Coordinates of C-alpha atoms and ligand atoms in Angstrom, one line a residue:
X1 CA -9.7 25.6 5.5
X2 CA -10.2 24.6 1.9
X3 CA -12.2 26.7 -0.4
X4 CA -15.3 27.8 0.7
X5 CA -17.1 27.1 -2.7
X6 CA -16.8 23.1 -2.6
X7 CA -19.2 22.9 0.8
X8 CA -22.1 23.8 -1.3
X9 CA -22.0 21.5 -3.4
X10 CA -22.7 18.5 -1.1
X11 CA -24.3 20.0 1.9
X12 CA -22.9 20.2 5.1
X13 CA -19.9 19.4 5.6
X14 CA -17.5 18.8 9.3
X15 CA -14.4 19.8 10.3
X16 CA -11.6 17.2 11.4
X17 CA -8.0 17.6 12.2
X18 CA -5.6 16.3 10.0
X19 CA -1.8 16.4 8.9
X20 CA -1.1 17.3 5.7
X21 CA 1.4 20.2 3.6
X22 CA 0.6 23.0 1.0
X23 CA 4.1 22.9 -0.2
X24 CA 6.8 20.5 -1.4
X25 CA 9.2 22.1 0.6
X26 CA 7.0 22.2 4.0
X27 CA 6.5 20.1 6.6
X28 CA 3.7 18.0 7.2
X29 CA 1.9 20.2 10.1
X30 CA -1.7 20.1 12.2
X31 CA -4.3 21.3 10.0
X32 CA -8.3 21.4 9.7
X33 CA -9.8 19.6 6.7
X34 CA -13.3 19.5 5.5
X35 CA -15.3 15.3 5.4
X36 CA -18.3 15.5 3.7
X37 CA -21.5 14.9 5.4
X38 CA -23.3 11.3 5.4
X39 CA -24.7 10.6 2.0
X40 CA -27.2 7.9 1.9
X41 CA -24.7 4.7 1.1
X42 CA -21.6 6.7 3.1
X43 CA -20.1 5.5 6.7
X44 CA -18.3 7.8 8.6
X45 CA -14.9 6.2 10.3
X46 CA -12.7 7.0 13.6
X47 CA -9.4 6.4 12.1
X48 CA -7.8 4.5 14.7
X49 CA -4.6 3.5 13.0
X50 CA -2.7 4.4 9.8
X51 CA 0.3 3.1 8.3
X52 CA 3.2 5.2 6.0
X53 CA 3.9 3.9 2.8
X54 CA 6.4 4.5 0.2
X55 CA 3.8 6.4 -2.1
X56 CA 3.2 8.6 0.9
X57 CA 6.8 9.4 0.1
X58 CA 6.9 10.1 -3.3
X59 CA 3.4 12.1 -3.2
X60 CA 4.6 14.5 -1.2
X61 CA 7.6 15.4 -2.7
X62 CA 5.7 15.8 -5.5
X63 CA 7.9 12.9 -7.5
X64 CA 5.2 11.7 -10.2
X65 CA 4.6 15.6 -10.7
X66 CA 0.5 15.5 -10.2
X67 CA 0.3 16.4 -6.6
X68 CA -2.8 18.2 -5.6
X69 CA -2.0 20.7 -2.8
X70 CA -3.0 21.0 0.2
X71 CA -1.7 17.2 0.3
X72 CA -2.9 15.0 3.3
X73 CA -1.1 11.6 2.6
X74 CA -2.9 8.1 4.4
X75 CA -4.0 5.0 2.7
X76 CA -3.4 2.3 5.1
X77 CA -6.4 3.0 7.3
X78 CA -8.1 0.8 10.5
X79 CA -10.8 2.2 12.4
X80 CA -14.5 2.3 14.0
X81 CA -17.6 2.9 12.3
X82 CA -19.2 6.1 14.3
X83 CA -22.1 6.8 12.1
X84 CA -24.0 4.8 8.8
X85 CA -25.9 6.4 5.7
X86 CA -30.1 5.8 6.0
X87 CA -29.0 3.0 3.0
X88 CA -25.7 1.1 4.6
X89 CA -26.5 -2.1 5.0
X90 CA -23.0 -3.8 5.4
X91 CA -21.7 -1.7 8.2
X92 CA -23.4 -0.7 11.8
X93 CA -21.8 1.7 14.2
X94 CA -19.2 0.3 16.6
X95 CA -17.7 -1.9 13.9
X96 CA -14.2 -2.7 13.0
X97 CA -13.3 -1.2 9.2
X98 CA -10.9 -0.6 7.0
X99 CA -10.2 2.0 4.1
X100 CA -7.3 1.3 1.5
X101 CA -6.2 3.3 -1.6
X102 CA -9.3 3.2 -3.1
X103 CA -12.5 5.1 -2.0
X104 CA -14.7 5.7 -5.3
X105 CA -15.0 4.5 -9.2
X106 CA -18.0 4.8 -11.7
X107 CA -19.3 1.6 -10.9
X108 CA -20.5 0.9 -14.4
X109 CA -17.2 0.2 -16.6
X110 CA -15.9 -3.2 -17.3
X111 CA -13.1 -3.3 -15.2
X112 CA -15.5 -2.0 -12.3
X113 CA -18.3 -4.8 -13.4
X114 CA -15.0 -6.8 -13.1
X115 CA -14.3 -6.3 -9.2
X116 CA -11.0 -4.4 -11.2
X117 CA -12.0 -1.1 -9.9
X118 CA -7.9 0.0 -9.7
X119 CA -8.0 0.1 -13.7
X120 CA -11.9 2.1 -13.6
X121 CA -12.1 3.8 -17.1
X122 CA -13.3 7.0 -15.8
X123 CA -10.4 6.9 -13.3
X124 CA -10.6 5.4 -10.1
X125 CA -10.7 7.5 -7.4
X126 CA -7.6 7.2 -4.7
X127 CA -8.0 7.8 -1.0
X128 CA -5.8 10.5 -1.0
X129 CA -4.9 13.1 -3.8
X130 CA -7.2 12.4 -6.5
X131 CA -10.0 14.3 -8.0
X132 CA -13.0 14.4 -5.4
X133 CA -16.0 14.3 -7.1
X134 CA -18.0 15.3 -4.1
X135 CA -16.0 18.1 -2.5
X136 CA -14.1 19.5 -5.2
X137 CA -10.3 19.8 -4.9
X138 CA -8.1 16.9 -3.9
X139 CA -9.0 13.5 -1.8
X140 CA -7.7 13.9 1.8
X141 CA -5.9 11.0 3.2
X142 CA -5.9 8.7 6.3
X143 CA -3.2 10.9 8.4
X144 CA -6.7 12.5 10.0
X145 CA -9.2 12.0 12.9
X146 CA -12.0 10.6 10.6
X147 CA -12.7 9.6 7.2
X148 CA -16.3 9.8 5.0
X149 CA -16.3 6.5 2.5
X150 CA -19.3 4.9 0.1
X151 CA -20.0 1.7 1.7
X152 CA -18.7 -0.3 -0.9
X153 CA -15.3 1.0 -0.7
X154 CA -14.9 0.2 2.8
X155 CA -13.5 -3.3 4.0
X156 CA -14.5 -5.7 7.1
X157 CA -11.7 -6.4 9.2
X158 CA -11.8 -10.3 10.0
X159 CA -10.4 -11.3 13.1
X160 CA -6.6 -12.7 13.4
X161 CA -5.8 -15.6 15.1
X162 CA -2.7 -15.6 17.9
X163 CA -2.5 -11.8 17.5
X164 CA -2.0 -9.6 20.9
X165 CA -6.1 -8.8 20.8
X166 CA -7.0 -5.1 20.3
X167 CA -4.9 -2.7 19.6
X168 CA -1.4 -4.1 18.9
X169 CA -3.0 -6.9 16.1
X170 CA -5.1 -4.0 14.6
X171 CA -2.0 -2.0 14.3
X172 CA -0.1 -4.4 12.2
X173 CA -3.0 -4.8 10.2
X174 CA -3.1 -1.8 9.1
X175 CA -0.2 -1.9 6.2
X176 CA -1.9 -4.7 4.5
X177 CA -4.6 -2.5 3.1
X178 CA -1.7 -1.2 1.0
X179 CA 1.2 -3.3 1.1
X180 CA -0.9 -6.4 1.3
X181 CA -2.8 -6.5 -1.3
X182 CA -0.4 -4.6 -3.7
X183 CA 1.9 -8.1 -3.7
X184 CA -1.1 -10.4 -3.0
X185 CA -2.9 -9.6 -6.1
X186 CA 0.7 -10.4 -8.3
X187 CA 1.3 -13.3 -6.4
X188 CA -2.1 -14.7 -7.3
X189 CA -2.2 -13.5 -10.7
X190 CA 1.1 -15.0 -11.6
X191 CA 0.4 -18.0 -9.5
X192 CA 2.9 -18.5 -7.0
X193 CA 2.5 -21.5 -4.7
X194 CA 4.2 -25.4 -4.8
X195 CA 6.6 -25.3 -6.9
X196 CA 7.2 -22.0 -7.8
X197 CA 10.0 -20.3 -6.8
X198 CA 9.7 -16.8 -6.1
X199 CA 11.8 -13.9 -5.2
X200 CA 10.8 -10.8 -3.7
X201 CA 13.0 -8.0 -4.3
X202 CA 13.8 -5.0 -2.0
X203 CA 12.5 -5.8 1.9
X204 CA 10.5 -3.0 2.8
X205 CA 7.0 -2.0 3.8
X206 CA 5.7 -4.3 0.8
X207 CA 8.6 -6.9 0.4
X208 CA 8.5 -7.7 3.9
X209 CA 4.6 -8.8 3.9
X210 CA 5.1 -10.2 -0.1
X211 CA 7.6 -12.5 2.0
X212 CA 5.0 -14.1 4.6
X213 CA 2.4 -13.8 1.9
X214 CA 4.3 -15.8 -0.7
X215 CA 5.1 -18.5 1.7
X216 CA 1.6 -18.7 2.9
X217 CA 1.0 -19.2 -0.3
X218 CA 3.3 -22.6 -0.7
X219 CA 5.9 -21.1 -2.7
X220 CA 10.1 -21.3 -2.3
X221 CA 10.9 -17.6 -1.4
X222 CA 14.1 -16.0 -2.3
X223 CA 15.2 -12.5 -1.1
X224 CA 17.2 -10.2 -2.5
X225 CA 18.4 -7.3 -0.4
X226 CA 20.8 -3.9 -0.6
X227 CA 20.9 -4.2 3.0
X228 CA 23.2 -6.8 4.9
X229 CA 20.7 -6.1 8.1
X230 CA 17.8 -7.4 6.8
X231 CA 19.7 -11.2 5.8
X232 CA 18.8 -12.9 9.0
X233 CA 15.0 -10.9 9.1
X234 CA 14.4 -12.0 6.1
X235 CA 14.6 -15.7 7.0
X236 CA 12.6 -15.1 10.0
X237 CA 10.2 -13.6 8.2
X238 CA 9.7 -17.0 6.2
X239 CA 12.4 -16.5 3.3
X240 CA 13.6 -20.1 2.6
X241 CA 17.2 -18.1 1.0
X242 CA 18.0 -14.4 1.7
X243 CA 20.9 -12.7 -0.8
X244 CA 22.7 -10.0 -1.2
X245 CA 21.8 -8.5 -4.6
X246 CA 24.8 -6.4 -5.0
X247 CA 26.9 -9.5 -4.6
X248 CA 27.9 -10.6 -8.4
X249 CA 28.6 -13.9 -7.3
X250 CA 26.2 -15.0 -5.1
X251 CA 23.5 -13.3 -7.7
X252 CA 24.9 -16.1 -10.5
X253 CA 24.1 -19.0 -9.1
X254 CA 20.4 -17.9 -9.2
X255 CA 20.7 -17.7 -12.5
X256 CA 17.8 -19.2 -14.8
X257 CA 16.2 -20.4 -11.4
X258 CA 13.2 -18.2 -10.6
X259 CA 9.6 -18.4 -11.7
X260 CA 8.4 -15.0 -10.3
X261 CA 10.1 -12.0 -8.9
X262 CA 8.0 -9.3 -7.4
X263 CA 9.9 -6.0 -7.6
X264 CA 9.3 -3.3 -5.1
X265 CA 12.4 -1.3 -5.4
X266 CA 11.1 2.4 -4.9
X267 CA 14.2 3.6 -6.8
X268 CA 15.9 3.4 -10.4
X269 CA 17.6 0.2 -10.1
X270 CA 19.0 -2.2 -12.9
X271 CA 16.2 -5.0 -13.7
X272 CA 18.2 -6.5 -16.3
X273 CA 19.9 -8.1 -13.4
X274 CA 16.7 -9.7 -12.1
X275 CA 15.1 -10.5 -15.7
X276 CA 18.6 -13.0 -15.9
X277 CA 17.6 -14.6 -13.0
X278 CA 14.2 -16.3 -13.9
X279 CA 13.5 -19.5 -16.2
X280 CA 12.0 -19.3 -19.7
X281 CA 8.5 -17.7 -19.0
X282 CA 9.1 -16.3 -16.0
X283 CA 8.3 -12.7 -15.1
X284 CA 9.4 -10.1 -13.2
X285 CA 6.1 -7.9 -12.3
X286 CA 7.2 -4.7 -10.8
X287 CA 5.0 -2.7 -8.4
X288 CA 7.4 -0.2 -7.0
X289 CA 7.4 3.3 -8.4
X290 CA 10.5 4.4 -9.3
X291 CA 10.0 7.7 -10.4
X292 CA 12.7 7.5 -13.2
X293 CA 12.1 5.3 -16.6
X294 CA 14.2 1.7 -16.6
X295 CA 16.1 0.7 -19.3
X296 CA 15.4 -3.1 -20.3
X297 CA 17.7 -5.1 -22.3
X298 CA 16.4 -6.7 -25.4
X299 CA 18.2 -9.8 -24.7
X300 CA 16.8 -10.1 -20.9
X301 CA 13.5 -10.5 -22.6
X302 CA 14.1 -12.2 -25.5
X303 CA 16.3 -14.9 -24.3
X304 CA 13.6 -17.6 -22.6
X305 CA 10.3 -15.6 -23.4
X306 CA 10.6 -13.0 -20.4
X307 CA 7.7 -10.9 -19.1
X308 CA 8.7 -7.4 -17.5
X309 CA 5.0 -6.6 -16.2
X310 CA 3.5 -4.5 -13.8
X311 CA 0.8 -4.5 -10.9
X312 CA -1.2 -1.9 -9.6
X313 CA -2.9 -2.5 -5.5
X314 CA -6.1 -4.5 -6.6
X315 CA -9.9 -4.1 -6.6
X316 CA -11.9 -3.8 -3.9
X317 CA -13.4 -7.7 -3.4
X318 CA -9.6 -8.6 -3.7
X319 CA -8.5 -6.5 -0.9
X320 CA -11.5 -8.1 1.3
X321 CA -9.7 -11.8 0.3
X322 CA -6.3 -10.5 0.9
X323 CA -7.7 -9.4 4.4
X324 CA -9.1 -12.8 5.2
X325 CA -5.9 -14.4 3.6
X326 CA -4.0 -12.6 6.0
X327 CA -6.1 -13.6 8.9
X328 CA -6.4 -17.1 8.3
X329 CA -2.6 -17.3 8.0
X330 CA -1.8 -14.8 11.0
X331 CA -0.2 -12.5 8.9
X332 CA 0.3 -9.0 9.4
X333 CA 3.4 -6.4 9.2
X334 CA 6.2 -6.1 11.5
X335 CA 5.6 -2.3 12.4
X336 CA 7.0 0.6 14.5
X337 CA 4.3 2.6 15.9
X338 CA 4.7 6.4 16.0
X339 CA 3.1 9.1 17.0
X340 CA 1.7 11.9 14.5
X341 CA 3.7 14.7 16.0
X342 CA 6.5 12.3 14.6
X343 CA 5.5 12.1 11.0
X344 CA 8.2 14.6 9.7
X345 CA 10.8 12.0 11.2
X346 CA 9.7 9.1 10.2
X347 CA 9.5 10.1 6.2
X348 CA 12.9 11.5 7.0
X349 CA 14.3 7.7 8.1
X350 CA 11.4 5.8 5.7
X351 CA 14.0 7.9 3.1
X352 CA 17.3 6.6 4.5
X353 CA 15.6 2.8 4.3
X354 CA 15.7 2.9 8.1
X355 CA 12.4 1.6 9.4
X356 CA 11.3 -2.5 10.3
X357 CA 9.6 -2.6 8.5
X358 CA 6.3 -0.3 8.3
X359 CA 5.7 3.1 10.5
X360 CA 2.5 3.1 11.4
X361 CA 0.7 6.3 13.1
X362 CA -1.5 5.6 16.0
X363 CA -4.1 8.2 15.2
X364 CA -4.9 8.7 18.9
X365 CA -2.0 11.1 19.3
X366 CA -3.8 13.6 16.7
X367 CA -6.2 14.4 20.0
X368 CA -2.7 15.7 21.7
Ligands
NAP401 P1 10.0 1.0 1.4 O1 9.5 0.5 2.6 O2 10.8 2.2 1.3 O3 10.8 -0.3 0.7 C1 11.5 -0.2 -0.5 C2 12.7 -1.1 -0.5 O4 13.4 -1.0 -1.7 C3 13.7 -0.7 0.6 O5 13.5 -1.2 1.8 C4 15.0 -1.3 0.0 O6 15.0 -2.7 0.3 C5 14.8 -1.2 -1.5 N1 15.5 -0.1 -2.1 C6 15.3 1.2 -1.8 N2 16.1 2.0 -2.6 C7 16.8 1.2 -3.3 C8 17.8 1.3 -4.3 N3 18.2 2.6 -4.7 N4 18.3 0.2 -4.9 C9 17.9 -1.0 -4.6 N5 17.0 -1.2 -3.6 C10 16.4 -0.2 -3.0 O7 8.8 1.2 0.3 P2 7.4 0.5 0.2 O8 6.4 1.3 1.0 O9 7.5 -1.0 0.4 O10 7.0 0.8 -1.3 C11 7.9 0.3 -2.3 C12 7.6 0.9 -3.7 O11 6.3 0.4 -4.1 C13 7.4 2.4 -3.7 O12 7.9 3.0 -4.9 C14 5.9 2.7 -3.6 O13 5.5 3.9 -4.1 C15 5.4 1.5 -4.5 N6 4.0 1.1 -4.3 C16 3.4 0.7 -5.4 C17 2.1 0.2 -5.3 C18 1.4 -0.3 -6.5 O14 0.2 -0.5 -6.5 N7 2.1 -0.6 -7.6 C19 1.5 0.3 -4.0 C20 2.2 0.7 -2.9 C21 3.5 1.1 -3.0 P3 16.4 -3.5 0.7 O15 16.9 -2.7 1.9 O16 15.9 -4.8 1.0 O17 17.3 -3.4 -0.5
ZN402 ZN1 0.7 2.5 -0.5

């Protein structure tokens, strides 16, 4: 359905069914997209599962102000190989695979030679509404029957230990492709383990995995939460402490106390109140997206040699670790599995911060 001029410039292309909008204003409906067909080093994927995250969200309301219409959102994806490239070497068909945000780069920079393909200076290329190099018009994300992926961007899904086998475990694996690896790569950057103690701000889709990954990790983990539900999930999920961030009290006596804070607050929100919580060189790194700028007090900074820093997913051989991380620990997300016909409802609750703690579509129901 997209313009006829792109197919011509890589060959054939097929068509797969999708969901996806035009329109800020319209809902996410059925629609028929274009994959391109095999190139030498491509594998083609049955998406089998795909999760909903946060930048989902804000993509398709057009928040950051460069969506690409038609958008189809998806970047937490699980599936089978169906078909290999005459080149692919790492995949054969029948295998287990995974796709996160990042599908293409120019392989040649620094930060690609650097396994940092996130920060490629040519701009990396994002599974979903970025520039496709090959097709023309925008990437078309995982909320679709099948996706077409370079080799190298794809990831081996390791098996999990004490997981229901099959289709439940691969499920909840699905939001680490995302989630996981955007708070695993801060985590290890900024070296959270024994002895550290670290809080993760806002339980969600992310915090809720930074959570088990952190404490996998060895670190003390420290929660703060909006939401008075999530107190007794957070411990369960591993938190040794769980507070109430709006509670001025409580919030002092974690004053000068924290290492590391990993913020994931998808909203304006006041940092200065975090920055006073950690010790001299500590850092709060923010990964959420808040569409609005945040105002930082000089003193929150200057007082103990702050860091306010940020973190962007992470490169494709990090993602791979993450996944074996994960694995070897037994983690994976606790997730509510919808159907696609559904999708429209579950932005609308992901919205309201009602969802424990990741949607994720089973991509079987786009056959209905
Ligand atoms: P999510 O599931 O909606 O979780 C966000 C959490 O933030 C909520 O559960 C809530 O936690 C808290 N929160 C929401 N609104 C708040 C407010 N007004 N004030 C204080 N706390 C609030 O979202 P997600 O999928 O985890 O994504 C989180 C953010 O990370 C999004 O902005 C997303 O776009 C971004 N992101 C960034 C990257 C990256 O590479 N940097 C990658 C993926 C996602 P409590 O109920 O516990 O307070
Ligand atoms: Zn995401």
């Amino acid at each position: 359905m997209f313009s006829e001029a792109k197919s011509s410039t890589v060959g054939k292309t097929i068509n797969v069914k999708a969901y996806g909008t035009e329109d800020v204003k319209k809902p996410l409906h059925s629609m028929v997209i274009e994959r391109r067909d095999l190139l030498p080093n491509d594998v083609e994927m049955d998406i089998l599962y795909c999760g909903i995250c946060h930048s989902d969200l804000h993509q398709i309301k057009n928040e950051f102000g460069h969506t690409m219409f038609p958008i189809v959102p998806g970047h937490e994806i699980v599936g089978r190989i169906t078909k290999v490239g005459e080149h692919v070497s790492k995949f054969k068909v029948g295998d287990l695979a995974a796709i996160g945000c990042i599908v293409d780069s120019c392989g040649k920079c620094e930060y690609c030679e650097n396994d940092l393909q996130q920060f490629c200076d040519e701009g990396v290329t994002f599974s979903f509404n970025s520039p496709d190099k090959r097709l023309g018009g925008a990437t078309l994300g995982g909320f679709s029957e099948k996706y077409v992926c370079d080799e190298n961007y794809v990831l081996h899904m390791p098996e999990f230990k004490n997981l229901p086998t099959g289709q439940a475990g691969l499920a909840a694996a699905a939001p680490l492709l995302c989630a996981g690896i955007t708070v695993y790569s801060p985590l290890k950057h900024w070296q959270a383990g024994p002895g550290k103690k670290v809080g993760i701000l806002g339980i969600g889709g992310l915090g809720h995995v930074a959570v088990k990954i952190a404490k996998a990790m060895g670190a003390e983990v420290i929660v703060f939460t909006t939401s008075p539900s999530k107190i007794e999930d957070a411990k369960r999920l591993g938190a040794d402490e769980a507070v109430i961030s709006t509670d001025v009290s409580v919030m002092k006596k974690y004053s000068r106390k924290l290492h590391l804070i990993i913020d994931t607050v998808s909203a304006k929100h006041d940092v200065n109140a975090y920055l006073n919580l950690l010790r001299h060189d500590g850092s709060v790194v923010l990964v959420g997206l808040p569409p609005e700028p945040l105002e930082i007090n000089a003193f929150s900074v200057v007082s103990g040699r702050r860091s306010f820093a940020g973190s962007n997913i992470g490169g494709i051989a990090e993602t791979q670790e993450m996944l074996d991380f994960c694995a070897k620990h037994n983690i994976t997300a606790d997730v509510e599995m919808i159907k696609i016909q559904d999708v429209n409802k579950a932005f609308e609750r992901l919205e309201r911060n009602d969802v424990k703690y990741r949607f994720v579509i089973d991509m079987a129901s786009i056959k209905n």
